[in-house]
Amino acid sequence: MSEQTFNAMVLREEDKKTKAAIESLTFDALPGEDTLVKIEYSTLNYKDALAVTGKGKIVKSWPLVPGIDFAGEVVETSNPKLKAGQKVVLTGWSVGEKYWGGYSQYQRVRGEWLVPLPKGLTTRQAMMIGTAGFTGMLCVNALEDAGVTPQSGPVLVTGAAGGVGSVAVAILSKLGYSVSALTGSTDKHEYVKALGAREFVDGPEWADPPRPLEGQKWAAAVDTVGSKVLARVLAEMNYNGVVAACGLAGGADLPTTVMPFILRGVKLLGVDSVMLPSKDRVMAWNRIVIDLPGDLLDGITAQTVRLEEVGAAAEAMLAGQLRGRVLVDVN
Ligand code: NDP
């Protein structure tokens, strides 16, 4: 097997610039972790787009095989909780940032990072969801854990046509929430409406800093954008409203005041998928199978790309030209 070769995308740093190339690797080149996985699918997430293009400081060690998530089959393992032939999913744990990731036909990873493929999902479907969709589910869980129900009132999703946003819209709508959506352009409305959004709130005001408090509109919100957008979301929350914030597609800053918190009791909940404990991952994956029906999932995946096409898709993602999820078929 050590003579056999397979393909992977490898990122190298040359003159402080990121160079991405598809390389033919041998198994000896893979990291010395305890579990070898034959990868079936990976995906393109916002973080992958930043890593592959070199436009964000994502890569922590060079050279690196990017891809922050994948699904596939265990080939060999010394982890007693896993066995050869078992289908598994990986998201997070700094894979695709610090450790070699999913843009490869094979990868060696720590067995403890793997989650058994949830019953009812194929590896393709698991990656149609991917880190972005998984995070959308975590945001919905965070809102509900804070006491939000469909009866609480309207829920706003920002970046609604993106990977996290699409899944959040689909799940919330299916659960009976009245979902309002913020998107970057009217071209995306038909797509987001098909996922269940009832109205769109796009308007020029989102480009401006909000007043400390605006009119109250939302019982809850999922924010994937950050910066001025999150500041306006906070200013527009109802008394005791709850915001789940997971992203920075519009910037990592947060130009707000304490007013929404101290005068309206607004709660801002941070959502992280990378270091989430394993037991919470299994629960979230099992919930996705129930709350994200297959027909909605089909609608969320805009395109499937090969390893050679990841670079172009990454550029398009950062330019805001994509909608929904991008599946990467490594084979
Ligand atoms: P996508 O690129 O698929 O979606 C992001 C969306 O944000 C875009 O589709 C666009 O919405 C909107 N957007 C982009 N730029 C701007 C801008 N300048 N101003 C306003 N809106 C903008 O990315 P993902 O959905 O995969 O990820 C969204 C965010 O969540 C990213 O920042 C990502 O890093 C983060 N994330 C965090 C995770 C965590 O564990 N906390 C896990 C996964 C993702 P539209 O298309 O509607 O115009």
mmCIF file of C-alpha atoms and ligand atoms in Angstrom:
data_model
loop_
_atom_site.group_PDB
_atom_site.id
_atom_site.type_symbol
_atom_site.label_atom_id
_atom_site.label_comp_id
_atom_site.label_asym_id
_atom_site.label_seq_id
_atom_site.Cartn_x
_atom_site.Cartn_y
_atom_site.Cartn_z
ATOM 1 C CA MET A 1 0.000 0.000 0.000
ATOM 2 C CA SER A 2 2.904 2.363 0.751
ATOM 3 C CA GLU A 3 3.812 2.337 -2.986
ATOM 4 C CA GLN A 4 0.294 3.332 -4.019
ATOM 5 C CA THR A 5 -0.322 7.004 -4.765
ATOM 6 C CA PHE A 6 -3.404 9.180 -4.412
ATOM 7 C CA ASN A 7 -4.308 12.811 -5.031
ATOM 8 C CA ALA A 8 -4.486 15.636 -2.549
ATOM 9 C CA MET A 9 -4.506 19.416 -2.625
ATOM 10 C CA VAL A 10 -1.378 20.689 -0.884
ATOM 11 C CA LEU A 11 -0.874 24.291 0.261
ATOM 12 C CA ARG A 12 2.708 25.548 0.425
ATOM 13 C CA GLU A 13 4.016 28.957 1.453
ATOM 14 C CA GLU A 14 6.294 30.570 -1.151
ATOM 15 C CA ASP A 15 7.496 34.173 -0.722
ATOM 16 C CA LYS A 16 4.826 34.656 1.992
ATOM 17 C CA LYS A 17 2.135 33.676 -0.540
ATOM 18 C CA THR A 18 -0.080 30.591 -0.482
ATOM 19 C CA LYS A 19 0.414 28.228 -3.434
ATOM 20 C CA ALA A 20 -2.213 25.509 -3.904
ATOM 21 C CA ALA A 21 -1.492 22.472 -6.113
ATOM 22 C CA ILE A 22 -2.919 19.012 -6.648
ATOM 23 C CA GLU A 23 -0.116 16.583 -5.785
ATOM 24 C CA SER A 24 0.287 12.830 -5.997
ATOM 25 C CA LEU A 25 1.109 11.555 -2.481
ATOM 26 C CA THR A 26 2.163 8.216 -1.005
ATOM 27 C CA PHE A 27 0.782 6.941 2.312
ATOM 28 C CA ASP A 28 4.171 7.611 3.961
ATOM 29 C CA ALA A 29 3.572 11.319 3.409
ATOM 30 C CA LEU A 30 0.455 11.360 5.616
ATOM 31 C CA PRO A 31 0.633 12.438 9.288
ATOM 32 C CA GLY A 32 1.362 9.745 11.890
ATOM 33 C CA GLU A 33 -2.123 9.726 13.432
ATOM 34 C CA ASP A 34 -3.957 6.559 14.543
ATOM 35 C CA THR A 35 -6.711 6.252 11.913
ATOM 36 C CA LEU A 36 -6.523 6.066 8.105
ATOM 37 C CA VAL A 37 -9.712 7.172 6.336
ATOM 38 C CA LYS A 38 -10.595 6.759 2.649
ATOM 39 C CA ILE A 39 -12.316 10.069 2.021
ATOM 40 C CA GLU A 40 -15.459 10.106 -0.100
ATOM 41 C CA TYR A 41 -16.532 13.751 0.149
ATOM 42 C CA SER A 42 -15.365 17.034 1.627
ATOM 43 C CA THR A 43 -16.891 20.499 1.258
ATOM 44 C CA LEU A 44 -15.945 24.114 0.739
ATOM 45 C CA ASN A 45 -16.501 26.229 3.849
ATOM 46 C CA TYR A 46 -15.766 29.929 4.294
ATOM 47 C CA LYS A 47 -12.634 29.060 6.294
ATOM 48 C CA ASP A 48 -11.455 26.723 3.497
ATOM 49 C CA ALA A 49 -11.917 29.528 0.985
ATOM 50 C CA LEU A 50 -9.723 31.803 3.138
ATOM 51 C CA ALA A 51 -7.075 29.042 3.496
ATOM 52 C CA VAL A 52 -6.942 27.967 -0.169
ATOM 53 C CA THR A 53 -6.764 31.514 -1.545
ATOM 54 C CA GLY A 54 -4.381 32.688 1.193
ATOM 55 C CA LYS A 55 -6.764 35.589 1.893
ATOM 56 C CA GLY A 56 -7.082 34.746 5.596
ATOM 57 C CA LYS A 57 -4.525 33.588 8.159
ATOM 58 C CA ILE A 58 -6.000 30.112 8.550
ATOM 59 C CA VAL A 59 -3.034 27.813 7.914
ATOM 60 C CA LYS A 60 -1.046 27.196 11.108
ATOM 61 C CA SER A 61 1.609 24.809 9.723
ATOM 62 C CA TRP A 62 3.088 24.295 6.225
ATOM 63 C CA PRO A 63 2.752 22.339 4.009
ATOM 64 C CA LEU A 64 -0.924 21.619 4.669
ATOM 65 C CA VAL A 65 -3.687 19.597 3.056
ATOM 66 C CA PRO A 66 -6.710 21.908 3.553
ATOM 67 C CA GLY A 67 -10.368 20.921 4.020
ATOM 68 C CA ILE A 68 -11.895 21.440 7.484
ATOM 69 C CA ASP A 69 -14.342 18.546 7.120
ATOM 70 C CA PHE A 70 -14.815 15.202 5.375
ATOM 71 C CA ALA A 71 -16.829 11.984 5.378
ATOM 72 C CA GLY A 72 -15.529 8.574 4.385
ATOM 73 C CA GLU A 73 -14.656 5.052 5.485
ATOM 74 C CA VAL A 74 -12.116 3.876 8.071
ATOM 75 C CA VAL A 75 -9.382 1.796 6.364
ATOM 76 C CA GLU A 76 -7.288 0.969 9.425
ATOM 77 C CA THR A 77 -7.228 2.177 13.030
ATOM 78 C CA SER A 78 -5.707 1.480 16.431
ATOM 79 C CA ASN A 79 -8.529 3.372 18.182
ATOM 80 C CA PRO A 80 -10.614 0.757 20.065
ATOM 81 C CA LYS A 81 -13.849 2.708 19.468
ATOM 82 C CA LEU A 82 -13.531 2.446 15.665
ATOM 83 C CA LYS A 83 -13.290 -0.393 13.179
ATOM 84 C CA ALA A 84 -12.225 -0.811 9.553
ATOM 85 C CA GLY A 85 -15.108 -0.399 7.143
ATOM 86 C CA GLN A 86 -16.999 1.999 9.434
ATOM 87 C CA LYS A 87 -18.349 5.208 7.852
ATOM 88 C CA VAL A 88 -17.359 8.370 9.699
ATOM 89 C CA VAL A 89 -17.637 12.176 9.622
ATOM 90 C CA LEU A 90 -15.097 14.764 10.729
ATOM 91 C CA THR A 91 -15.634 18.486 11.328
ATOM 92 C CA GLY A 92 -13.395 20.931 13.170
ATOM 93 C CA TRP A 93 -10.637 20.093 15.698
ATOM 94 C CA SER A 94 -8.366 22.445 13.668
ATOM 95 C CA VAL A 95 -8.218 19.898 10.842
ATOM 96 C CA GLY A 96 -7.577 21.815 7.610
ATOM 97 C CA GLU A 97 -5.901 24.575 9.675
ATOM 98 C CA LYS A 98 -3.245 22.970 11.866
ATOM 99 C CA TYR A 99 -3.711 19.299 10.885
ATOM 100 C CA TRP A 100 -4.047 17.792 7.402
ATOM 101 C CA GLY A 101 -7.636 17.770 6.183
ATOM 102 C CA GLY A 102 -10.238 16.614 3.713
ATOM 103 C CA TYR A 103 -9.012 17.698 0.269
ATOM 104 C CA SER A 104 -7.360 14.326 -0.266
ATOM 105 C CA GLN A 105 -8.420 10.822 -1.287
ATOM 106 C CA TYR A 106 -6.951 9.478 1.986
ATOM 107 C CA GLN A 107 -6.135 11.087 5.316
ATOM 108 C CA ARG A 108 -4.697 9.986 8.669
ATOM 109 C CA VAL A 109 -6.395 11.655 11.642
ATOM 110 C CA ARG A 110 -6.926 11.118 15.361
ATOM 111 C CA GLY A 111 -9.713 8.574 15.797
ATOM 112 C CA GLU A 112 -11.176 10.619 18.666
ATOM 113 C CA TRP A 113 -11.993 13.393 16.173
ATOM 114 C CA LEU A 114 -14.318 11.138 14.162
ATOM 115 C CA VAL A 115 -18.076 10.843 14.647
ATOM 116 C CA PRO A 116 -19.862 7.712 13.352
ATOM 117 C CA LEU A 117 -21.909 8.602 10.266
ATOM 118 C CA PRO A 118 -25.422 9.290 11.625
ATOM 119 C CA LYS A 119 -28.013 6.646 10.704
ATOM 120 C CA GLY A 120 -30.123 7.906 7.818
ATOM 121 C CA LEU A 121 -27.348 9.909 6.105
ATOM 122 C CA THR A 122 -24.990 8.937 3.285
ATOM 123 C CA THR A 123 -21.433 10.324 3.334
ATOM 124 C CA ARG A 124 -22.499 12.597 0.462
ATOM 125 C CA GLN A 125 -25.449 13.966 2.448
ATOM 126 C CA ALA A 126 -23.287 14.424 5.557
ATOM 127 C CA MET A 127 -20.954 16.640 3.559
ATOM 128 C CA MET A 128 -23.810 18.476 1.843
ATOM 129 C CA ILE A 129 -24.448 19.570 5.438
ATOM 130 C CA GLY A 130 -20.746 19.822 6.380
ATOM 131 C CA THR A 131 -19.287 22.180 8.970
ATOM 132 C CA ALA A 132 -21.469 25.057 7.802
ATOM 133 C CA GLY A 133 -24.736 23.146 8.105
ATOM 134 C CA PHE A 134 -23.645 21.546 11.354
ATOM 135 C CA THR A 135 -22.994 25.049 12.710
ATOM 136 C CA GLY A 136 -26.442 26.167 11.517
ATOM 137 C CA MET A 137 -27.884 23.339 13.633
ATOM 138 C CA LEU A 138 -25.755 24.390 16.634
ATOM 139 C CA CYS A 139 -27.115 27.941 16.327
ATOM 140 C CA VAL A 140 -30.712 26.662 16.400
ATOM 141 C CA ASN A 141 -29.841 24.496 19.447
ATOM 142 C CA ALA A 142 -28.330 27.541 21.195
ATOM 143 C CA LEU A 143 -31.498 29.593 20.652
ATOM 144 C CA GLU A 144 -33.743 26.806 21.891
ATOM 145 C CA ASP A 145 -31.517 26.105 24.925
ATOM 146 C CA ALA A 146 -32.034 29.783 25.808
ATOM 147 C CA GLY A 147 -35.796 29.275 25.782
ATOM 148 C CA VAL A 148 -36.721 30.451 22.269
ATOM 149 C CA THR A 149 -39.764 28.717 20.715
ATOM 150 C CA PRO A 150 -41.759 29.330 17.513
ATOM 151 C CA GLN A 151 -44.242 31.254 19.688
ATOM 152 C CA SER A 152 -41.535 33.700 20.839
ATOM 153 C CA GLY A 153 -41.824 35.703 17.607
ATOM 154 C CA PRO A 154 -39.961 36.276 14.329
ATOM 155 C CA VAL A 155 -36.393 35.025 13.884
ATOM 156 C CA LEU A 156 -33.852 36.807 11.676
ATOM 157 C CA VAL A 157 -31.093 34.911 9.825
ATOM 158 C CA THR A 158 -28.240 36.995 8.339
ATOM 159 C CA GLY A 159 -26.059 35.754 5.469
ATOM 160 C CA ALA A 160 -29.156 33.688 4.765
ATOM 161 C CA ALA A 161 -28.045 32.416 1.353
ATOM 162 C CA GLY A 162 -24.667 31.224 2.696
ATOM 163 C CA GLY A 163 -23.905 27.718 3.938
ATOM 164 C CA VAL A 164 -24.655 28.299 7.642
ATOM 165 C CA GLY A 165 -27.527 30.666 6.891
ATOM 166 C CA SER A 166 -29.245 28.340 4.383
ATOM 167 C CA VAL A 167 -29.313 25.449 6.831
ATOM 168 C CA ALA A 168 -30.469 27.682 9.700
ATOM 169 C CA VAL A 169 -33.332 29.012 7.542
ATOM 170 C CA ALA A 170 -34.345 25.491 6.458
ATOM 171 C CA ILE A 171 -34.294 24.007 9.973
ATOM 172 C CA LEU A 172 -36.018 26.944 11.679
ATOM 173 C CA SER A 173 -38.746 27.009 9.007
ATOM 174 C CA LYS A 174 -39.311 23.284 9.300
ATOM 175 C CA LEU A 175 -39.647 23.661 13.091
ATOM 176 C CA GLY A 176 -42.406 26.232 12.582
ATOM 177 C CA TYR A 177 -40.508 29.479 13.186
ATOM 178 C CA SER A 178 -41.395 32.579 11.213
ATOM 179 C CA VAL A 179 -38.054 33.269 9.513
ATOM 180 C CA SER A 180 -36.964 36.609 8.095
ATOM 181 C CA ALA A 181 -33.806 36.712 6.015
ATOM 182 C CA LEU A 182 -31.027 39.176 5.263
ATOM 183 C CA THR A 183 -29.141 38.444 2.027
ATOM 184 C CA GLY A 184 -26.596 40.333 -0.034
ATOM 185 C CA SER A 185 -28.727 40.537 -3.171
ATOM 186 C CA THR A 186 -32.261 40.056 -4.460
ATOM 187 C CA ASP A 187 -30.953 37.369 -6.885
ATOM 188 C CA LYS A 188 -30.757 35.062 -3.865
ATOM 189 C CA HIS A 189 -34.336 35.584 -2.657
ATOM 190 C CA GLU A 190 -35.977 32.813 -4.660
ATOM 191 C CA TYR A 191 -33.447 30.300 -3.323
ATOM 192 C CA VAL A 192 -33.853 31.372 0.327
ATOM 193 C CA LYS A 193 -37.641 31.532 -0.022
ATOM 194 C CA ALA A 194 -37.669 27.909 -1.195
ATOM 195 C CA LEU A 195 -35.929 27.015 2.086
ATOM 196 C CA GLY A 196 -38.818 28.571 4.009
ATOM 197 C CA ALA A 197 -37.996 32.261 4.603
ATOM 198 C CA ARG A 198 -41.178 34.364 4.830
ATOM 199 C CA GLU A 199 -39.696 37.827 4.182
ATOM 200 C CA PHE A 200 -36.503 39.654 3.302
ATOM 201 C CA VAL A 201 -35.201 42.659 5.199
ATOM 202 C CA ASP A 202 -32.408 43.712 2.811
ATOM 203 C CA GLY A 203 -32.038 47.469 2.726
ATOM 204 C CA PRO A 204 -29.378 50.176 2.539
ATOM 205 C CA GLU A 205 -29.485 50.705 6.335
ATOM 206 C CA TRP A 206 -27.461 47.488 6.839
ATOM 207 C CA ALA A 207 -24.382 49.228 5.416
ATOM 208 C CA ASP A 208 -24.617 51.961 8.084
ATOM 209 C CA PRO A 209 -23.825 51.786 11.796
ATOM 210 C CA PRO A 210 -27.100 51.479 13.764
ATOM 211 C CA ARG A 211 -28.253 53.731 16.582
ATOM 212 C CA PRO A 212 -27.623 52.125 20.008
ATOM 213 C CA LEU A 213 -31.266 50.976 20.010
ATOM 214 C CA GLU A 214 -33.538 50.636 16.960
ATOM 215 C CA GLY A 215 -37.198 49.578 16.759
ATOM 216 C CA GLN A 216 -37.758 46.111 18.257
ATOM 217 C CA LYS A 217 -38.280 43.432 15.567
ATOM 218 C CA TRP A 218 -36.832 40.039 16.458
ATOM 219 C CA ALA A 219 -37.360 37.455 19.185
ATOM 220 C CA ALA A 220 -34.210 35.635 18.070
ATOM 221 C CA ALA A 221 -31.502 35.789 15.424
ATOM 222 C CA VAL A 222 -28.749 33.713 13.848
ATOM 223 C CA ASP A 223 -25.872 35.923 12.726
ATOM 224 C CA THR A 224 -23.155 34.702 10.348
ATOM 225 C CA VAL A 225 -21.896 38.144 9.293
ATOM 226 C CA GLY A 226 -20.597 40.011 12.383
ATOM 227 C CA SER A 227 -19.473 43.660 12.347
ATOM 228 C CA LYS A 228 -22.093 46.352 11.545
ATOM 229 C CA VAL A 229 -24.663 43.714 10.650
ATOM 230 C CA LEU A 230 -24.480 42.058 14.072
ATOM 231 C CA ALA A 231 -24.495 45.519 15.699
ATOM 232 C CA ARG A 232 -27.794 46.310 13.922
ATOM 233 C CA VAL A 233 -29.242 42.907 14.772
ATOM 234 C CA LEU A 234 -28.518 43.557 18.468
ATOM 235 C CA ALA A 235 -30.091 47.023 18.273
ATOM 236 C CA GLU A 236 -33.253 45.561 16.669
ATOM 237 C CA MET A 237 -33.829 42.717 19.147
ATOM 238 C CA ASN A 238 -37.027 42.503 21.175
ATOM 239 C CA TYR A 239 -36.890 42.791 24.932
ATOM 240 C CA ASN A 240 -35.125 39.572 26.160
ATOM 241 C CA GLY A 241 -34.254 38.610 22.556
ATOM 242 C CA VAL A 242 -31.553 35.995 21.911
ATOM 243 C CA VAL A 243 -28.822 36.133 19.240
ATOM 244 C CA ALA A 244 -26.640 33.174 18.238
ATOM 245 C CA ALA A 245 -23.472 34.562 16.616
ATOM 246 C CA CYS A 246 -21.160 32.222 14.735
ATOM 247 C CA GLY A 247 -19.566 34.102 11.849
ATOM 248 C CA LEU A 248 -17.534 37.013 10.558
ATOM 249 C CA ALA A 249 -18.300 37.033 6.820
ATOM 250 C CA GLY A 250 -18.709 40.821 7.057
ATOM 251 C CA GLY A 251 -15.872 41.435 9.534
ATOM 252 C CA ALA A 252 -14.553 40.372 12.930
ATOM 253 C CA ASP A 253 -15.317 43.653 14.695
ATOM 254 C CA LEU A 254 -18.494 44.457 16.620
ATOM 255 C CA PRO A 255 -19.219 48.190 16.738
ATOM 256 C CA THR A 256 -22.029 48.139 19.294
ATOM 257 C CA THR A 257 -22.896 49.617 22.693
ATOM 258 C CA VAL A 258 -24.052 47.971 25.923
ATOM 259 C CA MET A 259 -27.556 49.424 25.433
ATOM 260 C CA PRO A 260 -29.240 46.310 23.931
ATOM 261 C CA PHE A 261 -27.867 44.234 26.826
ATOM 262 C CA ILE A 262 -28.600 46.560 29.768
ATOM 263 C CA LEU A 263 -31.861 48.149 28.593
ATOM 264 C CA ARG A 264 -33.476 45.230 26.730
ATOM 265 C CA GLY A 265 -31.886 42.181 28.342
ATOM 266 C CA VAL A 266 -30.665 40.968 24.952
ATOM 267 C CA LYS A 267 -28.555 37.801 25.121
ATOM 268 C CA LEU A 268 -25.616 37.294 22.757
ATOM 269 C CA LEU A 269 -24.587 33.629 22.543
ATOM 270 C CA GLY A 270 -21.346 32.579 20.879
ATOM 271 C CA VAL A 271 -21.423 29.379 18.805
ATOM 272 C CA ASP A 272 -18.274 27.373 18.032
ATOM 273 C CA SER A 273 -18.192 24.119 16.085
ATOM 274 C CA VAL A 274 -14.421 23.522 16.116
ATOM 275 C CA MET A 275 -13.720 22.450 19.714
ATOM 276 C CA LEU A 276 -17.255 21.274 20.555
ATOM 277 C CA PRO A 277 -17.116 18.162 22.806
ATOM 278 C CA SER A 278 -17.790 14.851 21.017
ATOM 279 C CA LYS A 279 -21.024 14.016 22.863
ATOM 280 C CA ASP A 280 -22.580 17.316 21.728
ATOM 281 C CA ARG A 281 -21.501 16.586 18.147
ATOM 282 C CA VAL A 282 -23.243 13.224 18.106
ATOM 283 C CA MET A 283 -26.427 14.825 19.461
ATOM 284 C CA ALA A 284 -26.353 17.636 16.907
ATOM 285 C CA TRP A 285 -25.745 15.245 13.979
ATOM 286 C CA ASN A 286 -28.609 13.018 15.108
ATOM 287 C CA ARG A 287 -30.898 16.038 15.322
ATOM 288 C CA ILE A 288 -29.970 17.166 11.793
ATOM 289 C CA VAL A 289 -31.220 13.866 10.372
ATOM 290 C CA ILE A 290 -34.653 14.619 11.833
ATOM 291 C CA ASP A 291 -34.860 18.381 11.349
ATOM 292 C CA LEU A 292 -33.271 18.789 7.908
ATOM 293 C CA PRO A 293 -35.305 16.636 5.521
ATOM 294 C CA GLY A 294 -33.581 15.231 2.419
ATOM 295 C CA ASP A 295 -35.605 17.324 -0.043
ATOM 296 C CA LEU A 296 -34.470 20.553 1.640
ATOM 297 C CA LEU A 297 -30.898 19.274 1.717
ATOM 298 C CA ASP A 298 -30.936 18.700 -2.055
ATOM 299 C CA GLY A 299 -31.998 22.324 -2.501
ATOM 300 C CA ILE A 300 -29.109 23.614 -0.405
ATOM 301 C CA THR A 301 -26.266 22.085 -2.409
ATOM 302 C CA ALA A 302 -25.584 24.399 -5.307
ATOM 303 C CA GLN A 303 -22.701 22.522 -6.891
ATOM 304 C CA THR A 304 -20.268 19.637 -6.687
ATOM 305 C CA VAL A 305 -16.640 20.353 -7.583
ATOM 306 C CA ARG A 306 -13.497 18.255 -8.120
ATOM 307 C CA LEU A 307 -10.228 18.997 -6.267
ATOM 308 C CA GLU A 308 -8.963 20.904 -9.334
ATOM 309 C CA GLU A 309 -12.002 23.202 -9.181
ATOM 310 C CA VAL A 310 -11.807 24.092 -5.482
ATOM 311 C CA GLY A 311 -9.604 27.169 -6.066
ATOM 312 C CA ALA A 312 -12.103 28.825 -8.416
ATOM 313 C CA ALA A 313 -15.030 27.989 -6.145
ATOM 314 C CA ALA A 314 -13.127 29.478 -3.186
ATOM 315 C CA GLU A 315 -12.640 32.767 -5.060
ATOM 316 C CA ALA A 316 -16.340 32.834 -5.954
ATOM 317 C CA MET A 317 -17.306 32.163 -2.321
ATOM 318 C CA LEU A 318 -15.217 35.064 -1.012
ATOM 319 C CA ALA A 319 -16.688 37.316 -3.713
ATOM 320 C CA GLY A 320 -20.169 36.435 -2.386
ATOM 321 C CA GLN A 321 -21.140 34.840 -5.720
ATOM 322 C CA LEU A 322 -22.194 31.447 -4.363
ATOM 323 C CA ARG A 323 -25.322 30.305 -2.643
ATOM 324 C CA GLY A 324 -25.829 27.285 -0.437
ATOM 325 C CA ARG A 325 -23.223 24.597 -0.063
ATOM 326 C CA VAL A 326 -20.376 23.399 -2.287
ATOM 327 C CA LEU A 327 -19.648 19.668 -2.151
ATOM 328 C CA VAL A 328 -16.091 18.501 -2.981
ATOM 329 C CA ASP A 329 -15.917 15.067 -4.638
ATOM 330 C CA VAL A 330 -12.257 14.117 -3.978
ATOM 331 C CA ASN A 331 -12.489 11.046 -6.185
HETATM 332 P P1 NDP B 1 -20.764 31.531 3.076
HETATM 333 O O1 NDP B 1 -19.751 32.299 2.301
HETATM 334 O O2 NDP B 1 -21.429 30.361 2.486
HETATM 335 O O3 NDP B 1 -21.900 32.531 3.562
HETATM 336 C C1 NDP B 1 -21.632 33.765 4.156
HETATM 337 C C2 NDP B 1 -22.745 34.723 3.770
HETATM 338 O O4 NDP B 1 -22.516 35.955 4.453
HETATM 339 C C3 NDP B 1 -22.740 35.083 2.300
HETATM 340 O O5 NDP B 1 -23.460 34.142 1.544
HETATM 341 C C4 NDP B 1 -23.388 36.441 2.331
HETATM 342 O O6 NDP B 1 -24.785 36.271 2.468
HETATM 343 C C5 NDP B 1 -22.959 37.029 3.651
HETATM 344 N N1 NDP B 1 -21.886 37.995 3.505
HETATM 345 C C6 NDP B 1 -20.650 37.790 3.022
HETATM 346 N N2 NDP B 1 -19.930 38.918 3.079
HETATM 347 C C7 NDP B 1 -20.732 39.860 3.615
HETATM 348 C C8 NDP B 1 -20.584 41.227 3.927
HETATM 349 N N3 NDP B 1 -19.447 41.871 3.705
HETATM 350 N N4 NDP B 1 -21.633 41.884 4.477
HETATM 351 C C9 NDP B 1 -22.790 41.241 4.692
HETATM 352 N N5 NDP B 1 -22.987 39.943 4.407
HETATM 353 C C10 NDP B 1 -21.976 39.267 3.878
HETATM 354 O O7 NDP B 1 -20.058 31.131 4.453
HETATM 355 P P2 NDP B 1 -20.584 30.096 5.549
HETATM 356 O O8 NDP B 1 -22.044 30.166 5.638
HETATM 357 O O9 NDP B 1 -19.914 28.808 5.364
HETATM 358 O O10 NDP B 1 -19.965 30.760 6.871
HETATM 359 C C11 NDP B 1 -20.528 31.957 7.385
HETATM 360 C C12 NDP B 1 -19.659 32.474 8.518
HETATM 361 O O11 NDP B 1 -19.730 31.560 9.611
HETATM 362 C C13 NDP B 1 -18.194 32.620 8.156
HETATM 363 O O12 NDP B 1 -17.659 33.767 8.759
HETATM 364 C C14 NDP B 1 -17.574 31.378 8.759
HETATM 365 O O13 NDP B 1 -16.218 31.554 9.061
HETATM 366 C C15 NDP B 1 -18.418 31.224 10.001
HETATM 367 N N6 NDP B 1 -18.443 29.859 10.517
HETATM 368 C C16 NDP B 1 -18.225 29.688 11.849
HETATM 369 C C17 NDP B 1 -18.245 28.452 12.412
HETATM 370 C C18 NDP B 1 -18.066 28.321 13.881
HETATM 371 O O14 NDP B 1 -17.778 27.218 14.367
HETATM 372 N N7 NDP B 1 -18.269 29.378 14.643
HETATM 373 C C19 NDP B 1 -18.407 27.253 11.587
HETATM 374 C C20 NDP B 1 -18.746 27.515 10.194
HETATM 375 C C21 NDP B 1 -18.722 28.796 9.705
HETATM 376 P P3 NDP B 1 -25.809 36.284 1.257
HETATM 377 O O15 NDP B 1 -25.366 35.180 0.371
HETATM 378 O O16 NDP B 1 -27.106 36.069 1.900
HETATM 379 O O17 NDP B 1 -25.651 37.583 0.604
#
